[in-house]
Short mmCIF file of C-alpha atoms in Angstrom, two decimals:
data_model
loop_
_atom_site.label_atom_id
_atom_site.label_comp_id
_atom_site.label_asym_id
_atom_site.label_seq_id
_atom_site.Cartn_x
_atom_site.Cartn_y
_atom_site.Cartn_z
CA MET A 1 -50.04 -80.44 26.14
CA ASP A 2 -52.01 -77.19 26.23
CA ALA A 3 -49.99 -74.06 27.31
CA ALA A 4 -52.73 -73.12 29.75
CA ALA A 5 -52.29 -76.38 31.57
CA LEU A 6 -48.58 -75.80 32.33
CA PRO A 7 -47.82 -75.29 36.03
CA VAL A 8 -46.81 -71.77 36.99
CA SER A 9 -43.34 -71.54 38.50
CA PRO A 10 -43.18 -70.52 42.16
CA LEU A 11 -40.53 -67.92 41.21
CA VAL A 12 -42.93 -66.25 38.82
CA ASP A 13 -45.55 -66.21 41.55
CA TRP A 14 -43.08 -64.66 43.94
CA ILE A 15 -42.05 -61.94 41.42
CA ARG A 16 -45.68 -61.17 40.70
CA ASP A 17 -46.39 -60.82 44.42
CA HIS A 18 -43.28 -58.63 45.09
CA LEU A 19 -43.18 -56.62 41.85
CA PRO A 20 -42.44 -53.18 43.46
CA LEU A 21 -39.45 -54.62 45.30
CA VAL A 22 -38.13 -56.29 42.16
CA LEU A 23 -38.33 -53.04 40.16
CA ALA A 24 -36.46 -51.14 42.88
CA VAL A 25 -33.67 -53.74 42.89
CA VAL A 26 -33.36 -53.58 39.10
CA ALA A 27 -33.12 -49.79 39.22
CA LEU A 28 -30.32 -49.87 41.81
CA LEU A 29 -28.34 -52.62 40.11
CA PRO A 30 -26.17 -50.30 37.83
CA LEU A 31 -25.20 -48.14 40.81
CA ALA A 32 -24.17 -51.19 42.81
CA CYS A 33 -22.04 -52.46 39.95
CA ALA A 34 -20.28 -49.11 39.60
CA ILE A 35 -19.46 -49.09 43.33
CA VAL A 36 -18.01 -52.58 43.18
CA ILE A 37 -15.81 -51.76 40.14
CA GLU A 38 -14.44 -48.58 41.73
CA THR A 39 -13.59 -50.49 44.94
CA ILE A 40 -11.66 -53.11 42.97
CA GLN A 41 -9.71 -50.44 41.06
CA ARG A 42 -8.69 -48.66 44.25
CA ARG A 43 -7.36 -51.88 45.84
CA ALA A 44 -5.43 -52.94 42.73
CA PRO A 45 -1.60 -52.42 43.09
CA THR A 46 -0.16 -49.46 41.07
CA PRO A 47 3.01 -50.30 39.04
CA ASP A 48 6.04 -48.22 40.01
CA ALA A 49 7.99 -46.03 37.57
CA SER A 50 10.62 -48.69 36.84
CA GLN A 51 7.95 -51.19 35.81
CA VAL A 52 6.33 -48.60 33.54
CA ALA A 53 9.69 -47.72 31.98
CA GLN A 54 10.54 -51.39 31.51
CA GLY A 55 7.20 -52.00 29.84
CA ALA A 56 7.60 -48.97 27.59
CA GLY A 57 11.11 -50.07 26.68
CA SER A 58 9.94 -53.56 25.79
CA ALA A 59 7.15 -52.15 23.66
CA ALA A 60 9.61 -49.82 21.91
CA ALA A 61 11.99 -52.71 21.26
CA ASP A 62 9.20 -54.86 19.83
CA SER A 63 8.11 -51.93 17.63
CA ALA A 64 11.69 -51.38 16.44
CA GLN A 65 12.05 -55.05 15.48
CA GLU A 66 8.80 -54.96 13.54
CA THR A 67 9.86 -51.73 11.78
CA ALA A 68 13.28 -53.15 10.91
CA SER A 69 11.68 -56.08 9.16
CA VAL A 70 9.84 -53.74 6.78
CA PRO A 71 11.82 -51.74 4.18
CA ALA A 72 11.74 -48.04 5.01
CA ALA A 73 9.77 -45.94 2.57
CA GLU A 74 11.52 -42.92 1.03
CA VAL A 75 10.35 -39.79 2.85
CA PRO A 76 10.44 -36.60 0.77
CA ALA A 77 12.30 -33.64 2.28
CA PRO A 78 9.96 -31.07 3.84
CA GLU A 79 9.31 -27.98 1.77
CA SER A 80 11.02 -24.87 3.07
CA ALA A 81 8.77 -22.22 4.57
CA PRO A 82 8.06 -19.30 2.22
CA ALA A 83 10.33 -16.33 2.78
CA ALA A 84 8.87 -13.19 4.32
CA VAL A 85 7.80 -10.68 1.69
CA PRO A 86 10.06 -7.62 1.95
CA ARG A 87 8.69 -4.11 1.76
CA ALA A 88 8.57 -3.03 -1.88
CA ARG A 89 11.45 -0.88 -3.02
CA LEU A 90 10.67 2.68 -4.04
CA ARG A 91 11.96 1.98 -7.55
CA ASP A 92 9.32 -0.73 -7.94
CA ARG A 93 6.61 1.81 -7.13
CA LEU A 94 7.92 4.59 -9.39
CA THR A 95 8.03 2.47 -12.52
CA ARG A 96 5.49 4.50 -14.50
CA THR A 97 7.14 7.85 -13.82
CA SER A 98 10.57 6.38 -14.50
CA GLU A 99 9.51 4.89 -17.82
CA SER A 100 7.70 8.07 -18.87
CA LEU A 101 10.62 10.40 -18.19
CA VAL A 102 13.90 8.52 -18.11
CA GLY A 103 12.83 5.68 -20.39
CA ARG A 104 11.90 8.13 -23.14
CA LEU A 105 15.09 10.07 -22.50
CA ALA A 106 17.16 7.01 -23.40
CA SER A 107 15.40 6.72 -26.76
CA ILE A 108 16.23 10.37 -27.57
CA VAL A 109 19.90 10.58 -26.62
CA GLY A 110 21.12 7.06 -27.46
CA GLY A 111 23.97 7.04 -29.99
CA ARG A 112 23.75 10.80 -30.73
CA ARG A 113 25.69 13.96 -29.99
CA VAL A 114 24.09 16.86 -28.17
CA ASP A 115 23.14 19.35 -30.90
CA ASP A 116 20.26 21.72 -31.55
CA GLU A 117 18.03 18.94 -32.87
CA LEU A 118 18.56 16.77 -29.81
CA LEU A 119 18.04 19.74 -27.50
CA ALA A 120 14.73 20.52 -29.20
CA GLU A 121 13.54 16.96 -28.62
CA LEU A 122 14.75 17.09 -25.01
CA GLU A 123 12.87 20.35 -24.50
CA SER A 124 9.62 18.72 -25.64
CA LEU A 125 10.22 15.80 -23.30
CA LEU A 126 10.91 17.99 -20.27
CA PHE A 127 7.89 20.23 -20.86
CA ALA A 128 5.67 17.17 -21.15
CA ALA A 129 7.02 15.61 -17.93
CA ASP A 130 4.91 17.71 -15.48
CA LEU A 131 8.03 19.31 -14.05
CA GLY A 132 6.63 22.79 -14.39
CA VAL A 133 7.74 25.37 -16.94
CA ALA A 134 10.43 27.05 -14.85
CA THR A 135 11.96 23.75 -13.77
CA ALA A 136 11.94 22.31 -17.29
CA GLU A 137 13.71 25.44 -18.58
CA SER A 138 16.36 25.32 -15.85
CA LEU A 139 17.10 21.65 -16.53
CA LEU A 140 17.37 22.29 -20.27
CA GLU A 141 19.80 25.17 -19.68
CA ARG A 142 21.91 22.92 -17.49
CA VAL A 143 22.19 20.35 -20.29
CA LYS A 144 23.03 23.04 -22.86
CA ARG A 145 25.73 24.43 -20.63
CA GLU A 146 27.39 21.15 -19.72
CA SER A 147 26.69 18.78 -22.61
CA THR A 148 26.43 20.66 -25.91
CA GLY A 149 28.70 19.03 -28.49
CA ARG A 150 29.30 16.01 -26.26
CA ASP A 151 28.01 12.46 -26.40
CA GLY A 152 24.28 12.20 -25.79
CA GLY A 153 24.83 9.48 -23.22
CA GLU A 154 26.05 12.16 -20.80
CA VAL A 155 22.66 13.89 -20.71
CA LYS A 156 21.19 11.36 -18.34
CA GLY A 157 23.96 11.97 -15.79
CA VAL A 158 23.60 15.75 -16.07
CA LEU A 159 19.84 15.62 -15.55
CA ARG A 160 20.17 13.18 -12.67
CA GLU A 161 22.61 15.42 -10.84
CA ALA A 162 20.54 18.56 -11.51
CA MET A 163 17.35 16.95 -10.18
CA LEU A 164 19.16 15.55 -7.16
CA GLU A 165 20.45 19.02 -6.28
CA LYS A 166 16.93 20.45 -6.39
CA LEU A 167 15.46 17.63 -4.29
CA ARG A 168 18.23 17.70 -1.70
CA ARG A 169 17.24 21.27 -0.87
CA VAL A 170 13.82 20.02 0.32
CA GLU A 171 14.98 16.84 2.05
CA PRO A 172 14.00 16.98 5.75
CA SER A 173 16.68 16.58 8.38
CA GLY A 174 16.48 15.04 11.83
CA ASP A 175 13.99 12.60 13.31
CA PRO A 176 10.84 12.56 11.12
CA LEU A 177 8.70 11.82 14.21
CA ALA A 178 10.27 14.48 16.45
CA THR A 179 7.60 16.51 18.27
CA MET A 180 7.16 19.83 20.00
CA GLY A 181 4.68 20.46 22.78
CA PRO A 182 3.00 18.34 24.01
CA PRO A 183 0.73 18.31 22.27
CA HIS A 184 2.42 18.50 18.91
CA VAL A 185 -0.27 19.88 16.58
CA VAL A 186 -0.27 18.91 12.90
CA LEU A 187 -2.71 20.66 10.58
CA VAL A 188 -3.29 18.64 7.40
CA LEU A 189 -4.37 20.47 4.25
CA GLY A 190 -5.38 19.29 0.79
CA VAL A 191 -8.22 19.06 -1.68
CA ASN A 192 -10.77 16.26 -1.80
CA GLY A 193 -9.37 13.14 -3.38
CA SER A 194 -5.75 13.95 -2.65
CA GLY A 195 -5.41 11.14 -0.12
CA LYS A 196 -5.47 13.56 2.81
CA THR A 197 -7.50 11.48 5.28
CA THR A 198 -5.63 8.28 4.41
CA THR A 199 -2.32 10.07 4.94
CA ILE A 200 -3.55 11.21 8.37
CA GLY A 201 -4.37 7.62 9.30
CA LYS A 202 -0.97 6.34 8.17
CA LEU A 203 0.83 9.14 9.97
CA ALA A 204 -1.14 8.46 13.16
CA ALA A 205 -0.16 4.78 12.91
CA ARG A 206 3.51 5.74 12.73
CA TYR A 207 3.27 7.93 15.82
CA VAL A 208 1.40 5.23 17.74
CA SER A 209 4.03 2.65 16.75
CA ALA A 210 6.66 5.02 18.15
CA GLY A 211 4.88 4.93 21.51
CA LYS A 212 3.13 8.29 21.29
CA ARG A 213 -0.46 9.01 22.27
CA VAL A 214 -2.38 10.48 19.34
CA LEU A 215 -5.68 12.36 19.02
CA LEU A 216 -7.34 13.01 15.65
CA GLY A 217 -9.59 15.95 14.80
CA ALA A 218 -12.23 15.48 12.07
CA GLY A 219 -12.21 19.04 10.78
CA ASP A 220 -13.46 18.16 7.29
CA THR A 221 -17.10 18.72 8.25
CA PHE A 222 -18.35 19.32 4.70
CA ARG A 223 -17.40 16.11 2.91
CA ALA A 224 -19.85 13.27 3.32
CA ALA A 225 -18.42 10.44 5.45
CA ALA A 226 -15.14 12.27 6.11
CA ALA A 227 -15.54 11.97 9.88
CA GLU A 228 -16.56 8.31 9.59
CA GLN A 229 -13.50 7.56 7.47
CA LEU A 230 -11.26 9.17 10.07
CA GLN A 231 -12.99 7.25 12.87
CA VAL A 232 -12.27 4.00 11.05
CA TRP A 233 -8.59 4.93 10.98
CA GLY A 234 -8.79 5.86 14.66
CA GLU A 235 -10.09 2.40 15.50
CA ARG A 236 -7.42 0.75 13.36
CA VAL A 237 -4.49 2.53 14.95
CA GLY A 238 -5.93 2.92 18.45
CA CYS A 239 -6.58 6.62 18.94
CA ASP A 240 -9.61 8.79 19.71
CA VAL A 241 -11.25 11.14 17.21
CA VAL A 242 -12.86 14.51 17.98
CA THR A 243 -15.81 15.16 15.67
CA GLY A 244 -18.43 17.84 15.05
CA ALA A 245 -21.84 17.89 13.47
CA ALA A 246 -22.02 17.65 9.68
CA GLY A 247 -21.61 21.11 8.18
CA SER A 248 -20.41 22.65 11.44
CA ASP A 249 -17.56 25.14 11.69
CA PRO A 250 -14.26 23.34 10.99
CA ALA A 251 -12.40 25.90 13.09
CA ALA A 252 -14.55 24.92 16.09
CA VAL A 253 -13.59 21.25 15.66
CA ALA A 254 -9.92 22.22 15.42
CA PHE A 255 -10.24 24.34 18.56
CA ASP A 256 -11.96 21.52 20.47
CA THR A 257 -9.29 19.06 19.34
CA VAL A 258 -6.47 21.18 20.72
CA LYS A 259 -8.30 21.73 24.02
CA ALA A 260 -8.98 17.98 24.33
CA ALA A 261 -5.37 17.17 23.50
CA ILE A 262 -4.14 19.47 26.26
CA ALA A 263 -6.66 18.11 28.78
CA ARG A 264 -5.86 14.47 28.01
CA GLY A 265 -2.12 14.94 27.90
CA VAL A 266 -1.67 13.38 24.46
CA ASP A 267 1.58 13.72 22.55
CA VAL A 268 0.28 14.47 19.04
CA ALA A 269 -2.92 16.02 17.68
CA ILE A 270 -3.51 15.65 13.93
CA ILE A 271 -6.33 17.77 12.52
CA ASP A 272 -8.05 17.13 9.20
CA THR A 273 -9.40 20.14 7.30
CA ALA A 274 -12.11 20.76 4.72
CA GLY A 275 -10.99 19.78 1.25
CA ARG A 276 -13.31 21.52 -1.16
CA LEU A 277 -11.92 23.03 -4.36
CA GLN A 278 -8.91 25.18 -3.57
CA THR A 279 -10.10 27.85 -6.01
CA LYS A 280 -12.86 28.88 -3.58
CA LYS A 281 -11.53 31.89 -1.73
CA PRO A 282 -13.86 31.44 1.28
CA LEU A 283 -12.33 28.01 1.87
CA MET A 284 -8.85 29.42 1.76
CA ALA A 285 -9.84 32.12 4.24
CA GLU A 286 -11.33 29.36 6.39
CA LEU A 287 -7.98 27.57 6.51
CA GLY A 288 -6.33 30.75 7.65
CA LYS A 289 -8.93 31.02 10.41
CA ILE A 290 -8.23 27.45 11.58
CA ALA A 291 -4.52 28.18 11.82
CA ARG A 292 -5.26 31.21 13.99
CA VAL A 293 -7.82 29.43 16.21
CA VAL A 294 -5.59 26.49 17.18
CA SER A 295 -2.99 28.94 18.52
CA ARG A 296 -5.35 30.39 21.15
CA ASP A 297 -4.62 27.76 23.80
CA LEU A 298 -1.22 26.77 22.41
CA ALA A 299 0.76 29.78 21.31
CA ASP A 300 3.09 28.05 18.84
CA ALA A 301 0.46 25.79 17.27
CA PRO A 302 0.15 24.48 14.66
CA HIS A 303 3.67 23.08 14.82
CA GLU A 304 3.27 21.63 11.34
CA SER A 305 1.01 22.44 8.39
CA LEU A 306 1.25 19.47 6.05
CA LEU A 307 -0.07 19.91 2.51
CA VAL A 308 -1.11 16.65 0.83
CA LEU A 309 -0.91 16.64 -2.98
CA ASP A 310 -1.97 13.95 -5.44
CA ALA A 311 0.84 13.22 -7.90
CA ASN A 312 -1.75 12.15 -10.48
CA THR A 313 -2.75 15.80 -10.93
CA GLY A 314 0.65 16.68 -12.38
CA GLN A 315 1.23 20.41 -12.76
CA ASN A 316 -2.12 21.10 -11.10
CA ALA A 317 -0.41 20.10 -7.85
CA ILE A 318 1.88 23.09 -8.33
CA SER A 319 -1.17 25.36 -8.71
CA GLN A 320 -2.69 23.90 -5.54
CA ALA A 321 0.52 24.45 -3.60
CA ARG A 322 0.68 28.05 -4.82
CA LEU A 323 -2.84 28.82 -3.58
CA PHE A 324 -2.49 27.04 -0.22
CA THR A 325 0.77 28.81 0.58
CA GLU A 326 -0.96 32.15 0.06
CA VAL A 327 -3.24 31.67 3.08
CA THR A 328 -1.22 29.60 5.55
CA ASN A 329 2.34 28.70 6.39
CA VAL A 330 2.81 25.31 4.76
CA THR A 331 5.75 23.63 6.52
CA GLY A 332 5.82 20.32 4.68
CA LEU A 333 4.52 18.40 1.68
CA ALA A 334 3.23 14.85 1.30
CA LEU A 335 3.02 13.62 -2.29
CA THR A 336 0.62 10.68 -2.62
CA LYS A 337 -0.32 8.03 -5.22
CA LEU A 338 3.11 7.98 -6.81
CA ASP A 339 2.72 4.27 -7.49
CA GLY A 340 -0.09 4.80 -9.98
CA THR A 341 1.04 7.76 -12.05
CA ALA A 342 3.48 8.76 -14.76
CA LYS A 343 3.49 12.34 -13.45
CA GLY A 344 5.71 11.88 -10.41
CA GLY A 345 8.24 14.32 -11.86
CA VAL A 346 6.07 17.10 -10.44
CA ILE A 347 7.92 16.63 -7.18
CA VAL A 348 10.98 18.23 -8.79
CA GLY A 349 8.90 21.24 -9.87
CA LEU A 350 7.41 21.59 -6.37
CA ALA A 351 10.86 21.49 -4.81
CA ASP A 352 12.23 24.01 -7.32
CA GLU A 353 9.43 26.56 -6.99
CA PHE A 354 8.54 26.44 -3.30
CA GLY A 355 11.52 25.01 -1.44
CA ILE A 356 9.11 23.45 1.10
CA PRO A 357 10.42 20.26 2.74
CA VAL A 358 8.92 17.11 1.23
CA ARG A 359 8.14 15.08 4.34
CA TYR A 360 6.47 12.00 2.87
CA VAL A 361 5.79 10.15 -0.37
CA GLY A 362 2.85 7.77 -0.62
CA VAL A 363 3.43 4.76 -2.86
CA GLY A 364 0.57 2.38 -1.99
CA GLU A 365 -2.42 1.57 0.21
CA SER A 366 -0.59 -0.13 3.07
CA VAL A 367 0.34 1.76 6.24
CA ASP A 368 3.98 0.97 5.44
CA ASP A 369 3.65 2.65 2.04
CA LEU A 370 4.01 6.14 3.50
CA HIS A 371 7.76 6.66 3.14
CA ASP A 372 9.97 9.36 4.58
CA PHE A 373 11.29 11.34 1.64
CA ASP A 374 14.92 10.63 0.75
CA ALA A 375 16.24 12.59 -2.23
CA GLU A 376 18.95 10.10 -3.20
CA GLU A 377 16.57 7.13 -2.97
CA PHE A 378 13.95 8.95 -5.02
CA VAL A 379 16.34 9.94 -7.82
CA ASP A 380 17.84 6.45 -7.91
CA ALA A 381 14.33 5.04 -8.32
CA LEU A 382 13.47 7.61 -10.98
CA PHE A 383 16.53 6.81 -13.08
CA ALA A 384 16.23 3.05 -12.70
CA ALA A 385 14.56 2.64 -16.11
CA THR A 386 17.85 2.82 -17.95
#
């Protein structure tokens, strides 16, 4: 039979005649279904807590039976968490200086008596150890006086005690973060490359950790990026930085820093200074001017003048200290980069010649690597090579 001859269903005719209504019903059908389902769910009874617990218990029992029927696999013991890394000991950071001085000493005195030949070799060692001429001579005389004719093994003990005596005279006493003021003004001196700005940042971090409010002054206006470097430290430790225009008067920045510190009621103001070559007399006069300027609004400021010296420079650090002390009252020393040099013995020469307290020793890049100076700890680390 031909498809065209098939009778058309009355339902199809009805749908064709009522097409708009049919489309509307189809569109509303999902919404109607959702309403019906929600109504059924609301009228369904909710199981009480005991039924839930009973069901959970039955499920747990079934699970336990299934687990018991399967042999338990061997579970390896969990690995222990790695131990916290302790702060490096000072002796680990003074290895190069220790090996250069004390390590070589052991090769000279081992199995020998102290005679003129041994003393001559010891003299060469001491003069090459960046102790400074006067200090090397005084140590040699001490050995001659106490060890001549005796076993060479005693020389190490004599030198250790002599160095410890010199360093104890410059060991600070009291709380290293004690302040005067407020504000307590710290003027930081040093040549370019000595680690001056980094030392300021680490020192600021220590004060902030002790709960003190700190303000930094970017007084090194001549070195490119000096102010930016100090601002980075300020952001790291959470303190503001007073800056001036590049090439502006460092004394003006120092003056503004003290005034701002007083106005803001901060506890500590640490002021960086220009670090061009210390042999330039105008620079040295400039440092003297800064020291005078900061005392205008605060009569006893600066409360500290901290000279930062790079241990890598050896005896040149002694020359720097001599020139800086000619123009300002240096109240403390910070010896940096001791972890990367064999010339750390210069600290003994500095102590012997100037008698200025050694406040800090820098032995790494971390904030925690700025250590308070402890004479006994330092000498123990120095003599750890043998």
